[in-house]
Amino acid sequence: MKINTCWLTTTLLLSSTAFAAPHWGYTGAEGPDHWASLTPEFAACSGHNQSPVDIKGTIKSALAPLAPHYQAGATTLINNGHTLQLDYAPGSQLTLDGHAFTLKQFHFHAPSENLIQGRHYPLEAHLVHASEQGELLVLAVMFEAGAANPLLTEAWRQLPKQVGTPVSLARPLDVRALLPKGLDYYRFNGSLTTPPCSEGVRWLVLKHPVTASQAQIDAFKALMHHPNNRPAQPLGARTILE
């Protein structure tokens, strides 16, 4: 999937101004069951390769080891009304299939959007990447309740309660603090999990969860006021590799 840079900046990165009309959400007439009918631009939300999914019935495969080259680069925090997003400065990349994907931003969903063997996790982070050609890759990390996460400890000190107002962080945060030691993963083809639900996205879901404190999880949920997870979508003819 190829997406121009302007579209990527304003839409993929979930900016507060993207899709000012129509409004979409997670409940009622604007909820996930109705996204595809809100506007023609959201038609892909009724597609056959949608995310998230329930990860089960996987196929063993010789997946290439992940070797992300990340550095501290989260500089801006924004509550866009749908999630809490940290925008990332250029310079951090993940290489897959011979392509370099640059980390653009990461954001959160509670409870998790993807399931593993039918199980929801209390929190999921999505690290959103794009190649120079506009191809998209999302690396997903699951959280269990436990020890506090150091990155969340720093970020949550400046939680922006006002929707649409970016907050400049006191110092760049390092996304590596969100990653488990082991980077084994599941892989499948999918879509963005929010409108416009564009397909052709490479999905990598890490097998090993990390921890966040219950207080950190609760603080995010309180900021959102409601669950912000799209329900799992039919897998259809797709396969999930591990």
Short mmCIF file of C-alpha atoms in Angstrom, two decimals, residues 8-237:
data_model
loop_
_atom_site.label_atom_id
_atom_site.label_comp_id
_atom_site.label_asym_id
_atom_site.label_seq_id
_atom_site.Cartn_x
_atom_site.Cartn_y
_atom_site.Cartn_z
CA LEU A 8 0.34 9.94 6.14
CA THR A 9 1.03 12.97 8.30
CA THR A 10 -2.56 14.06 8.68
CA THR A 11 -4.38 10.75 8.72
CA LEU A 12 -2.23 7.74 9.61
CA LEU A 13 -0.69 9.59 12.51
CA LEU A 14 -4.13 10.21 13.98
CA SER A 15 -3.73 13.96 14.18
CA SER A 16 -6.41 15.94 15.95
CA THR A 17 -7.42 17.66 12.71
CA ALA A 18 -7.67 14.55 10.53
CA PHE A 19 -11.21 13.71 9.46
CA ALA A 20 -12.82 16.63 11.30
CA ALA A 21 -16.01 15.45 9.59
CA PRO A 22 -17.59 13.03 9.93
CA HIS A 23 -16.90 12.28 13.55
CA TRP A 24 -16.22 8.67 14.49
CA GLY A 25 -15.88 6.96 17.82
CA TYR A 26 -16.18 3.68 19.68
CA THR A 27 -19.82 3.70 20.75
CA GLY A 28 -23.30 4.13 19.32
CA ALA A 29 -24.03 5.34 15.81
CA GLU A 30 -20.40 6.45 15.35
CA GLY A 31 -18.93 3.17 16.62
CA PRO A 32 -16.96 0.49 14.77
CA ASP A 33 -20.03 -1.27 13.36
CA HIS A 34 -20.92 1.92 11.49
CA TRP A 35 -17.54 3.28 10.40
CA ALA A 36 -17.80 2.03 6.82
CA SER A 37 -21.13 3.83 6.30
CA LEU A 38 -20.13 7.19 7.79
CA THR A 39 -18.41 8.40 4.60
CA PRO A 40 -17.08 6.84 1.38
CA GLU A 41 -13.56 7.55 2.63
CA PHE A 42 -14.14 4.92 5.35
CA ALA A 43 -15.40 2.20 2.98
CA ALA A 44 -12.32 0.04 3.63
CA CYS A 45 -13.59 -0.52 7.19
CA SER A 46 -15.85 -3.22 5.74
CA GLY A 47 -12.97 -4.90 3.91
CA HIS A 48 -11.79 -8.51 4.20
CA ASN A 49 -8.27 -7.86 5.56
CA GLN A 50 -9.05 -5.77 8.58
CA SER A 51 -7.31 -5.41 11.94
CA PRO A 52 -7.28 -6.24 14.79
CA VAL A 53 -7.58 -10.03 14.88
CA ASP A 54 -7.66 -12.90 17.33
CA ILE A 55 -4.24 -14.55 16.96
CA LYS A 56 -4.80 -18.31 16.89
CA GLY A 57 -4.34 -21.18 14.50
CA THR A 58 -0.91 -19.84 13.64
CA ILE A 59 1.50 -21.40 11.14
CA LYS A 60 5.12 -22.06 12.06
CA SER A 61 7.49 -20.16 9.81
CA ALA A 62 11.11 -19.03 9.71
CA LEU A 63 10.37 -15.38 10.44
CA ALA A 64 13.36 -13.07 10.27
CA PRO A 65 14.60 -11.88 13.69
CA LEU A 66 13.65 -8.30 14.49
CA ALA A 67 16.52 -5.86 14.93
CA PRO A 68 15.01 -2.42 15.48
CA HIS A 69 17.35 0.56 15.46
CA TYR A 70 15.54 2.92 17.79
CA GLN A 71 16.81 5.90 19.71
CA ALA A 72 15.18 8.38 22.08
CA GLY A 73 12.81 10.41 19.94
CA ALA A 74 9.31 10.76 21.43
CA THR A 75 9.03 14.53 21.64
CA THR A 76 5.32 15.39 21.60
CA LEU A 77 2.31 13.99 23.44
CA ILE A 78 -1.26 14.54 22.29
CA ASN A 79 -4.71 13.43 23.37
CA ASN A 80 -6.54 13.36 20.05
CA GLY A 81 -9.81 12.17 21.55
CA HIS A 82 -9.32 8.61 20.30
CA THR A 83 -6.02 7.69 21.92
CA LEU A 84 -2.90 9.10 23.54
CA GLN A 85 -0.21 9.49 20.90
CA LEU A 86 3.51 10.22 21.14
CA ASP A 87 5.03 11.57 17.93
CA TYR A 88 8.55 10.44 17.14
CA ALA A 89 11.46 12.42 15.70
CA PRO A 90 13.13 11.00 12.56
CA GLY A 91 16.00 8.57 12.91
CA SER A 92 14.51 5.38 14.38
CA GLN A 93 13.91 2.48 12.01
CA LEU A 94 12.92 -1.17 11.73
CA THR A 95 14.00 -3.14 8.66
CA LEU A 96 11.72 -5.86 7.29
CA ASP A 97 11.48 -7.53 3.87
CA GLY A 98 14.46 -5.47 2.74
CA HIS A 99 12.66 -2.20 3.44
CA ALA A 100 13.50 0.38 6.10
CA PHE A 101 10.44 1.51 8.04
CA THR A 102 10.75 4.73 10.04
CA LEU A 103 8.98 4.99 13.39
CA LYS A 104 6.47 7.84 13.14
CA GLN A 105 4.49 7.57 16.36
CA PHE A 106 3.13 5.20 18.95
CA HIS A 107 -0.20 5.16 20.74
CA PHE A 108 -2.31 3.02 23.06
CA HIS A 109 -5.54 1.04 23.27
CA ALA A 110 -7.31 -0.26 26.38
CA PRO A 111 -8.20 -3.03 26.44
CA SER A 112 -5.99 -4.53 23.72
CA GLU A 113 -7.31 -4.59 20.18
CA ASN A 114 -5.56 -7.78 19.09
CA LEU A 115 -6.24 -10.92 21.09
CA ILE A 116 -3.85 -13.83 21.60
CA GLN A 117 -5.63 -17.17 21.82
CA GLY A 118 -8.85 -15.36 22.66
CA ARG A 119 -7.28 -13.28 25.42
CA HIS A 120 -7.50 -9.51 25.74
CA TYR A 121 -4.68 -7.69 27.53
CA PRO A 122 -5.45 -4.57 29.59
CA LEU A 123 -3.33 -2.32 27.36
CA GLU A 124 -1.72 -2.50 23.92
CA ALA A 125 0.79 -0.13 22.29
CA HIS A 126 1.03 0.31 18.52
CA LEU A 127 4.35 1.50 17.08
CA VAL A 128 3.45 2.90 13.66
CA HIS A 129 6.11 2.90 10.94
CA ALA A 130 6.23 3.96 7.30
CA SER A 131 8.69 3.34 4.49
CA GLU A 132 9.78 5.99 2.00
CA GLN A 133 7.33 4.41 -0.44
CA GLY A 134 4.44 4.93 2.00
CA GLU A 135 4.15 1.27 3.02
CA LEU A 136 2.99 0.81 6.59
CA LEU A 137 4.09 -1.44 9.43
CA VAL A 138 2.69 -1.66 12.96
CA LEU A 139 4.60 -3.31 15.80
CA ALA A 140 2.22 -4.16 18.64
CA VAL A 141 3.19 -4.67 22.29
CA MET A 142 0.89 -6.15 24.93
CA PHE A 143 0.88 -5.04 28.57
CA GLU A 144 0.02 -7.00 31.68
CA ALA A 145 -0.66 -5.37 35.04
CA GLY A 146 2.49 -5.49 37.18
CA ALA A 147 5.52 -3.30 37.66
CA ALA A 148 5.31 0.28 36.42
CA ASN A 149 6.71 0.98 32.97
CA PRO A 150 9.44 3.65 33.06
CA LEU A 151 8.41 5.32 29.80
CA LEU A 152 4.80 5.57 30.94
CA THR A 153 5.98 6.98 34.27
CA GLU A 154 7.64 9.84 32.38
CA ALA A 155 4.90 10.37 29.81
CA TRP A 156 1.98 10.18 32.22
CA ARG A 157 3.41 13.09 34.25
CA GLN A 158 2.19 15.37 31.48
CA LEU A 159 -1.10 13.71 30.53
CA PRO A 160 -2.95 16.19 28.28
CA LYS A 161 -6.57 16.26 29.43
CA GLN A 162 -7.48 18.82 26.77
CA VAL A 163 -8.18 17.17 23.43
CA GLY A 164 -6.14 18.36 20.48
CA THR A 165 -3.49 20.36 22.32
CA PRO A 166 0.03 18.93 21.85
CA VAL A 167 2.34 18.83 24.86
CA SER A 168 6.09 19.12 24.33
CA LEU A 169 7.88 16.61 26.52
CA ALA A 170 10.60 17.78 28.87
CA ARG A 171 13.04 15.41 27.19
CA PRO A 172 12.79 12.86 24.35
CA LEU A 173 11.55 9.47 25.51
CA ASP A 174 12.96 6.17 24.26
CA VAL A 175 10.44 3.70 22.85
CA ARG A 176 12.81 0.84 23.67
CA ALA A 177 11.48 1.09 27.23
CA LEU A 178 8.22 -0.38 25.91
CA LEU A 179 9.80 -3.47 24.37
CA PRO A 180 10.27 -6.89 25.99
CA LYS A 181 13.70 -8.52 25.98
CA GLY A 182 12.55 -11.20 23.57
CA LEU A 183 11.24 -9.96 20.23
CA ASP A 184 9.55 -13.14 18.99
CA TYR A 185 6.43 -12.17 17.08
CA TYR A 186 3.35 -13.10 15.12
CA ARG A 187 2.93 -11.69 11.63
CA PHE A 188 -0.12 -11.09 9.46
CA ASN A 189 -1.47 -8.68 6.87
CA GLY A 190 -4.10 -6.25 8.02
CA SER A 191 -5.25 -2.67 8.17
CA LEU A 192 -5.25 0.44 10.27
CA THR A 193 -7.56 -0.19 13.25
CA THR A 194 -9.15 3.25 12.99
CA PRO A 195 -10.82 5.01 10.07
CA PRO A 196 -10.07 5.04 7.19
CA CYS A 197 -9.08 1.40 7.97
CA SER A 198 -6.66 1.29 5.03
CA GLU A 199 -5.47 -2.22 4.21
CA GLY A 200 -2.05 -3.50 3.18
CA VAL A 201 -0.47 -2.92 6.60
CA ARG A 202 2.23 -5.30 7.83
CA TRP A 203 1.35 -6.33 11.40
CA LEU A 204 3.90 -7.68 13.88
CA VAL A 205 2.55 -8.56 17.32
CA LEU A 206 5.18 -9.36 19.92
CA LYS A 207 4.59 -12.63 21.77
CA HIS A 208 6.02 -11.52 25.11
CA PRO A 209 4.09 -8.90 27.06
CA VAL A 210 5.62 -6.19 29.19
CA THR A 211 4.16 -4.69 32.35
CA ALA A 212 2.50 -1.45 33.33
CA SER A 213 1.22 -0.67 36.79
CA GLN A 214 -2.52 -0.84 37.38
CA ALA A 215 -2.37 2.87 38.21
CA GLN A 216 -0.80 3.60 34.80
CA ILE A 217 -3.44 1.54 33.02
CA ASP A 218 -6.24 3.19 34.99
CA ALA A 219 -4.87 6.68 34.28
CA PHE A 220 -5.04 6.02 30.53
CA LYS A 221 -8.55 4.57 30.76
CA ALA A 222 -9.71 7.57 32.78
CA LEU A 223 -8.30 9.92 30.16
CA MET A 224 -10.20 8.14 27.37
CA HIS A 225 -13.44 7.83 29.39
CA HIS A 226 -14.35 4.64 27.50
CA PRO A 227 -12.68 1.60 25.89
CA ASN A 228 -10.87 2.58 22.68
CA ASN A 229 -10.42 -0.83 21.10
CA ARG A 230 -11.93 -1.91 17.81
CA PRO A 231 -13.38 -5.45 18.07
CA ALA A 232 -11.43 -8.30 16.46
CA GLN A 233 -12.18 -8.67 12.75
CA PRO A 234 -12.68 -11.91 10.78
CA LEU A 235 -9.41 -13.47 9.69
CA GLY A 236 -10.95 -14.83 6.49
CA ALA A 237 -8.43 -16.41 4.13
#
